[in-house]
């Protein structure tokens, strides 16, 4: 069962992809995008990565599971990966996904962000922590959910939420933790953390994101 602390944790996996694997993934993505012409309308929306890229990344998750499970013991495996591409001025506002269906058969425990290419300036990933009650609902996990009974659920204020909700989130007192991981590193962050991407000031940021799910609820 998923413990609340898993949904609020942060972890890194250095060497998630070897340098030659990263080069290979970039080549595969560039070829796929050139052939399909697929470009996300907004960086936060992303594009589903092709199957050959999925295979490399899922093998990397499998290699990293012993490390990931030290912090997120409920994790069973990933969902399909999405590719995100940020140019100058692009970023993702702070947002919070929350838990929609506590009784769903498989629950998201955490997410993984892997940076294929770092921007020259800006584009850092961040999480925001806060003691404010404003981030939380009055919902708690009960028996039969995928969570330890009593686990509290955060609000759902995603990046496409109404402007008023996003403004309310921006007004919450928070402490920001920014990250500029070394090449080949994946960042694993809990599903109930406020997070986002600072605007790219110069260059190009390319990253791949997946969800990590727990085993199905029995």
mmCIF file of N, CA and C in Angstrom, residues 76-163:
data_model
loop_
_atom_site.group_PDB
_atom_site.id
_atom_site.type_symbol
_atom_site.label_atom_id
_atom_site.label_comp_id
_atom_site.label_asym_id
_atom_site.label_seq_id
_atom_site.Cartn_x
_atom_site.Cartn_y
_atom_site.Cartn_z
ATOM 1 N N UNK A 76 5.742 -0.146 -8.776
ATOM 2 C CA UNK A 76 5.826 -1.381 -9.558
ATOM 3 C C UNK A 76 6.430 -1.133 -10.932
ATOM 4 N N UNK A 77 6.093 -0.011 -11.569
ATOM 5 C CA UNK A 77 6.620 0.257 -12.903
ATOM 6 C C UNK A 77 6.062 1.541 -13.470
ATOM 7 N N UNK A 78 6.511 1.914 -14.697
ATOM 8 C CA UNK A 78 6.142 3.205 -15.297
ATOM 9 C C UNK A 78 4.958 3.113 -16.245
ATOM 10 N N UNK A 79 4.390 4.274 -16.517
ATOM 11 C CA UNK A 79 3.445 4.456 -17.614
ATOM 12 C C UNK A 79 4.254 4.858 -18.859
ATOM 13 N N UNK A 80 3.627 4.955 -20.040
ATOM 14 C CA UNK A 80 4.370 5.436 -21.216
ATOM 15 C C UNK A 80 4.965 6.833 -20.982
ATOM 16 N N UNK A 81 6.112 7.070 -21.622
ATOM 17 C CA UNK A 81 6.850 8.318 -21.461
ATOM 18 C C UNK A 81 6.375 9.362 -22.465
ATOM 19 N N UNK A 82 6.357 10.625 -22.016
ATOM 20 C CA UNK A 82 6.053 11.761 -22.892
ATOM 21 C C UNK A 82 7.306 12.627 -23.048
ATOM 22 N N UNK A 83 7.474 13.156 -24.256
ATOM 23 C CA UNK A 83 8.607 14.025 -24.577
ATOM 24 C C UNK A 83 8.164 15.484 -24.514
ATOM 25 N N UNK A 84 8.991 16.325 -23.884
ATOM 26 C CA UNK A 84 8.698 17.759 -23.739
ATOM 27 C C UNK A 84 9.885 18.557 -24.250
ATOM 28 N N UNK A 85 9.587 19.656 -24.942
ATOM 29 C CA UNK A 85 10.625 20.462 -25.586
ATOM 30 C C UNK A 85 10.369 21.934 -25.256
ATOM 31 N N UNK A 86 11.338 22.579 -24.600
ATOM 32 C CA UNK A 86 11.182 23.961 -24.137
ATOM 33 C C UNK A 86 12.206 24.862 -24.808
ATOM 34 N N UNK A 87 11.731 25.905 -25.462
ATOM 35 C CA UNK A 87 12.599 26.929 -26.008
ATOM 36 C C UNK A 87 12.621 28.142 -25.090
ATOM 37 N N UNK A 88 13.319 29.222 -25.492
ATOM 38 C CA UNK A 88 13.392 30.428 -24.665
ATOM 39 C C UNK A 88 12.006 30.944 -24.290
ATOM 40 N N UNK A 89 11.842 31.267 -23.021
ATOM 41 C CA UNK A 89 10.579 31.780 -22.503
ATOM 42 C C UNK A 89 9.615 30.708 -22.050
ATOM 43 N N UNK A 90 9.845 29.454 -22.430
ATOM 44 C CA UNK A 90 8.923 28.372 -22.076
ATOM 45 C C UNK A 90 9.273 27.794 -20.709
ATOM 46 N N UNK A 91 8.251 27.454 -19.951
ATOM 47 C CA UNK A 91 8.405 26.823 -18.648
ATOM 48 C C UNK A 91 7.066 26.241 -18.240
ATOM 49 N N UNK A 92 6.966 25.763 -17.029
ATOM 50 C CA UNK A 92 5.703 25.236 -16.505
ATOM 51 C C UNK A 92 5.450 25.865 -15.149
ATOM 52 N N UNK A 93 4.295 26.503 -15.019
ATOM 53 C CA UNK A 93 3.901 27.132 -13.758
ATOM 54 C C UNK A 93 3.820 26.082 -12.649
ATOM 55 N N UNK A 94 4.041 26.488 -11.383
ATOM 56 C CA UNK A 94 3.862 25.539 -10.287
ATOM 57 C C UNK A 94 2.446 24.972 -10.304
ATOM 58 N N UNK A 95 2.345 23.665 -10.112
ATOM 59 C CA UNK A 95 1.041 23.010 -10.139
ATOM 60 C C UNK A 95 1.087 21.758 -9.278
ATOM 61 N N UNK A 96 -0.084 21.164 -9.081
ATOM 62 C CA UNK A 96 -0.245 20.054 -8.154
ATOM 63 C C UNK A 96 -1.296 19.121 -8.729
ATOM 64 N N UNK A 97 -0.940 17.839 -8.895
ATOM 65 C CA UNK A 97 -1.858 16.917 -9.563
ATOM 66 C C UNK A 97 -2.929 16.333 -8.649
ATOM 67 N N UNK A 98 -2.594 16.022 -7.416
ATOM 68 C CA UNK A 98 -3.573 15.426 -6.537
ATOM 69 C C UNK A 98 -3.886 13.979 -6.900
ATOM 70 N N UNK A 99 -4.844 13.385 -6.191
ATOM 71 C CA UNK A 99 -5.279 12.001 -6.409
ATOM 72 C C UNK A 99 -6.764 12.028 -6.739
ATOM 73 N N UNK A 100 -7.097 11.653 -7.977
ATOM 74 C CA UNK A 100 -8.490 11.735 -8.425
ATOM 75 C C UNK A 100 -9.357 10.600 -7.896
ATOM 76 N N UNK A 101 -8.877 9.367 -8.019
ATOM 77 C CA UNK A 101 -9.675 8.189 -7.685
ATOM 78 C C UNK A 101 -8.906 7.295 -6.717
ATOM 79 N N UNK A 102 -9.033 7.519 -5.418
ATOM 80 C CA UNK A 102 -8.269 6.718 -4.454
ATOM 81 C C UNK A 102 -8.530 5.223 -4.545
ATOM 82 N N UNK A 103 -9.679 4.819 -5.112
ATOM 83 C CA UNK A 103 -10.002 3.393 -5.210
ATOM 84 C C UNK A 103 -9.653 2.798 -6.569
ATOM 85 N N UNK A 104 -8.976 3.560 -7.429
ATOM 86 C CA UNK A 104 -8.576 3.029 -8.726
ATOM 87 C C UNK A 104 -7.632 1.843 -8.522
ATOM 88 N N UNK A 105 -7.614 0.927 -9.505
ATOM 89 C CA UNK A 105 -6.826 -0.298 -9.354
ATOM 90 C C UNK A 105 -5.331 -0.008 -9.283
ATOM 91 N N UNK A 106 -4.868 0.966 -10.052
ATOM 92 C CA UNK A 106 -3.447 1.316 -9.993
ATOM 93 C C UNK A 106 -3.326 2.810 -9.713
ATOM 94 N N UNK A 107 -2.482 3.151 -8.770
ATOM 95 C CA UNK A 107 -2.331 4.533 -8.362
ATOM 96 C C UNK A 107 -0.939 5.050 -8.688
ATOM 97 N N UNK A 108 -0.885 6.342 -9.023
ATOM 98 C CA UNK A 108 0.397 7.002 -9.248
ATOM 99 C C UNK A 108 1.050 7.301 -7.905
ATOM 100 N N UNK A 109 2.274 6.838 -7.750
ATOM 101 C CA UNK A 109 3.041 7.102 -6.535
ATOM 102 C C UNK A 109 3.943 8.310 -6.734
ATOM 103 N N UNK A 110 4.571 8.367 -7.907
ATOM 104 C CA UNK A 110 5.571 9.395 -8.164
ATOM 105 C C UNK A 110 5.679 9.625 -9.664
ATOM 106 N N UNK A 111 6.543 10.580 -10.029
ATOM 107 C CA UNK A 111 6.851 10.831 -11.435
ATOM 108 C C UNK A 111 8.369 10.838 -11.610
ATOM 109 N N UNK A 112 8.806 10.622 -12.842
ATOM 110 C CA UNK A 112 10.230 10.690 -13.173
ATOM 111 C C UNK A 112 10.416 11.720 -14.273
ATOM 112 N N UNK A 113 11.366 12.627 -14.094
ATOM 113 C CA UNK A 113 11.750 13.589 -15.131
ATOM 114 C C UNK A 113 13.206 13.330 -15.496
ATOM 115 N N UNK A 114 13.445 13.053 -16.781
ATOM 116 C CA UNK A 114 14.814 12.830 -17.256
ATOM 117 C C UNK A 114 15.138 13.883 -18.296
ATOM 118 N N UNK A 115 16.206 14.648 -18.059
ATOM 119 C CA UNK A 115 16.597 15.720 -18.968
ATOM 120 C C UNK A 115 17.559 15.184 -20.024
ATOM 121 N N UNK A 116 17.107 15.200 -21.274
ATOM 122 C CA UNK A 116 17.965 14.809 -22.390
ATOM 123 C C UNK A 116 18.984 15.897 -22.709
ATOM 124 N N UNK A 117 18.538 17.144 -22.591
ATOM 125 C CA UNK A 117 19.394 18.277 -22.932
ATOM 126 C C UNK A 117 19.051 19.431 -22.012
ATOM 127 N N UNK A 118 20.060 20.009 -21.388
ATOM 128 C CA UNK A 118 19.853 21.134 -20.485
ATOM 129 C C UNK A 118 19.890 22.454 -21.242
ATOM 130 N N UNK A 119 19.078 23.403 -20.809
ATOM 131 C CA UNK A 119 19.145 24.747 -21.366
ATOM 132 C C UNK A 119 20.452 25.410 -20.943
ATOM 133 N N UNK A 120 20.902 26.363 -21.728
ATOM 134 C CA UNK A 120 22.127 27.083 -21.372
ATOM 135 C C UNK A 120 21.911 27.947 -20.131
ATOM 136 N N UNK A 121 20.730 28.538 -20.029
ATOM 137 C CA UNK A 121 20.349 29.279 -18.817
ATOM 138 C C UNK A 121 18.867 29.052 -18.572
ATOM 139 N N UNK A 122 18.515 28.866 -17.287
ATOM 140 C CA UNK A 122 17.112 28.661 -16.937
ATOM 141 C C UNK A 122 16.686 27.221 -17.200
ATOM 142 N N UNK A 123 15.372 26.992 -17.063
ATOM 143 C CA UNK A 123 14.819 25.673 -17.312
ATOM 144 C C UNK A 123 14.986 24.692 -16.166
ATOM 145 N N UNK A 124 15.351 25.169 -14.972
ATOM 146 C CA UNK A 124 15.544 24.253 -13.853
ATOM 147 C C UNK A 124 14.204 23.671 -13.387
ATOM 148 N N UNK A 125 14.240 22.418 -13.010
ATOM 149 C CA UNK A 125 13.084 21.776 -12.385
ATOM 150 C C UNK A 125 13.010 22.217 -10.929
ATOM 151 N N UNK A 126 11.794 22.329 -10.385
ATOM 152 C CA UNK A 126 11.658 22.688 -8.979
ATOM 153 C C UNK A 126 10.484 21.974 -8.336
ATOM 154 N N UNK A 127 10.576 21.809 -7.017
ATOM 155 C CA UNK A 127 9.436 21.425 -6.197
ATOM 156 C C UNK A 127 9.272 22.493 -5.131
ATOM 157 N N UNK A 128 8.029 22.703 -4.732
ATOM 158 C CA UNK A 128 7.712 23.667 -3.676
ATOM 159 C C UNK A 128 7.130 22.921 -2.486
ATOM 160 N N UNK A 129 7.673 23.170 -1.304
ATOM 161 C CA UNK A 129 7.127 22.584 -0.085
ATOM 162 C C UNK A 129 6.459 23.666 0.743
ATOM 163 N N UNK A 130 5.479 23.260 1.545
ATOM 164 C CA UNK A 130 4.721 24.241 2.315
ATOM 165 C C UNK A 130 3.992 23.555 3.462
ATOM 166 N N UNK A 131 3.820 24.288 4.561
ATOM 167 C CA UNK A 131 3.031 23.801 5.691
ATOM 168 C C UNK A 131 1.578 24.247 5.594
ATOM 169 N N UNK A 132 1.225 24.956 4.520
ATOM 170 C CA UNK A 132 -0.102 25.539 4.407
ATOM 171 C C UNK A 132 -1.194 24.485 4.240
ATOM 172 N N UNK A 133 -2.288 24.687 4.938
ATOM 173 C CA UNK A 133 -3.471 23.829 4.784
ATOM 174 C C UNK A 133 -4.137 24.048 3.434
ATOM 175 N N UNK A 134 -3.820 25.151 2.766
ATOM 176 C CA UNK A 134 -4.477 25.489 1.508
ATOM 177 C C UNK A 134 -4.187 24.475 0.401
ATOM 178 N N UNK A 135 -3.162 23.658 0.558
ATOM 179 C CA UNK A 135 -2.809 22.678 -0.463
ATOM 180 C C UNK A 135 -3.579 21.371 -0.327
ATOM 181 N N UNK A 136 -4.331 21.240 0.759
ATOM 182 C CA UNK A 136 -4.914 19.938 1.087
ATOM 183 C C UNK A 136 -6.438 19.956 1.059
ATOM 184 N N UNK A 137 -7.003 18.800 0.721
ATOM 185 C CA UNK A 137 -8.447 18.608 0.799
ATOM 186 C C UNK A 137 -8.789 18.007 2.165
ATOM 187 N N UNK A 138 -10.070 17.757 2.379
ATOM 188 C CA UNK A 138 -10.515 17.073 3.594
ATOM 189 C C UNK A 138 -10.732 15.583 3.344
ATOM 190 N N UNK A 139 -10.176 15.071 2.243
ATOM 191 C CA UNK A 139 -10.336 13.657 1.906
ATOM 192 C C UNK A 139 -9.180 12.838 2.488
ATOM 193 N N UNK A 140 -9.499 11.693 3.031
ATOM 194 C CA UNK A 140 -8.515 10.769 3.581
ATOM 195 C C UNK A 140 -8.789 9.378 3.030
ATOM 196 N N UNK A 141 -7.725 8.597 2.879
ATOM 197 C CA UNK A 141 -7.876 7.237 2.371
ATOM 198 C C UNK A 141 -8.587 6.364 3.400
ATOM 199 N N UNK A 142 -9.492 5.545 2.896
ATOM 200 C CA UNK A 142 -10.173 4.582 3.749
ATOM 201 C C UNK A 142 -9.791 3.170 3.366
ATOM 202 N N UNK A 143 -10.403 2.217 3.966
ATOM 203 C CA UNK A 143 -10.142 0.815 3.654
ATOM 204 C C UNK A 143 -10.542 0.537 2.207
ATOM 205 N N UNK A 144 -9.755 -0.272 1.525
ATOM 206 C CA UNK A 144 -10.077 -0.645 0.154
ATOM 207 C C UNK A 144 -9.451 0.242 -0.896
ATOM 208 N N UNK A 145 -8.778 1.319 -0.481
ATOM 209 C CA UNK A 145 -8.075 2.155 -1.450
ATOM 210 C C UNK A 145 -6.660 1.614 -1.613
ATOM 211 N N UNK A 146 -5.882 2.229 -2.523
ATOM 212 C CA UNK A 146 -4.500 1.804 -2.702
ATOM 213 C C UNK A 146 -3.557 2.441 -1.707
ATOM 214 N N UNK A 147 -4.101 3.205 -0.747
ATOM 215 C CA UNK A 147 -3.278 3.964 0.191
ATOM 216 C C UNK A 147 -3.468 3.475 1.616
ATOM 217 N N UNK A 148 -2.454 3.703 2.438
ATOM 218 C CA UNK A 148 -2.573 3.401 3.859
ATOM 219 C C UNK A 148 -3.749 4.201 4.419
ATOM 220 N N UNK A 149 -4.693 3.559 5.117
ATOM 221 C CA UNK A 149 -5.829 4.303 5.676
ATOM 222 C C UNK A 149 -5.365 5.505 6.488
ATOM 223 N N UNK A 150 -6.014 6.622 6.245
ATOM 224 C CA UNK A 150 -5.653 7.864 6.921
ATOM 225 C C UNK A 150 -4.779 8.770 6.085
ATOM 226 N N UNK A 151 -4.253 8.268 4.943
ATOM 227 C CA UNK A 151 -3.470 9.120 4.057
ATOM 228 C C UNK A 151 -4.322 10.281 3.569
ATOM 229 N N UNK A 152 -3.794 11.475 3.676
ATOM 230 C CA UNK A 152 -4.544 12.666 3.255
ATOM 231 C C UNK A 152 -4.212 13.000 1.809
ATOM 232 N N UNK A 153 -5.200 13.541 1.084
ATOM 233 C CA UNK A 153 -5.037 13.828 -0.332
ATOM 234 C C UNK A 153 -4.965 15.327 -0.599
ATOM 235 N N UNK A 154 -4.003 15.707 -1.431
ATOM 236 C CA UNK A 154 -3.804 17.108 -1.806
ATOM 237 C C UNK A 154 -4.846 17.532 -2.841
ATOM 238 N N UNK A 155 -4.931 18.815 -3.050
ATOM 239 C CA UNK A 155 -5.820 19.365 -4.073
ATOM 240 C C UNK A 155 -5.282 19.060 -5.465
ATOM 241 N N UNK A 156 -6.147 19.143 -6.454
ATOM 242 C CA UNK A 156 -5.751 19.000 -7.848
ATOM 243 C C UNK A 156 -5.766 20.389 -8.482
ATOM 244 N N UNK A 157 -4.567 20.960 -8.667
ATOM 245 C CA UNK A 157 -4.425 22.266 -9.310
ATOM 246 C C UNK A 157 -3.400 22.088 -10.416
ATOM 247 N N UNK A 158 -3.822 21.481 -11.519
ATOM 248 C CA UNK A 158 -2.900 21.177 -12.605
ATOM 249 C C UNK A 158 -2.579 22.435 -13.401
ATOM 250 N N UNK A 159 -1.628 22.315 -14.339
ATOM 251 C CA UNK A 159 -1.174 23.500 -15.083
ATOM 252 C C UNK A 159 -2.273 24.083 -15.966
ATOM 253 N N UNK A 160 -3.339 23.294 -16.266
ATOM 254 C CA UNK A 160 -4.449 23.826 -17.059
ATOM 255 C C UNK A 160 -5.671 24.125 -16.206
ATOM 256 N N UNK A 161 -5.469 24.275 -14.901
ATOM 257 C CA UNK A 161 -6.559 24.623 -13.995
ATOM 258 C C UNK A 161 -7.041 26.048 -14.269
ATOM 259 N N UNK A 162 -8.235 26.417 -13.803
ATOM 260 C CA UNK A 162 -8.716 27.788 -13.967
ATOM 261 C C UNK A 162 -7.727 28.801 -13.393
ATOM 262 N N UNK A 163 -7.709 29.976 -13.988
ATOM 263 C CA UNK A 163 -6.755 31.015 -13.581
ATOM 264 C C UNK A 163 -6.856 31.338 -12.096
#
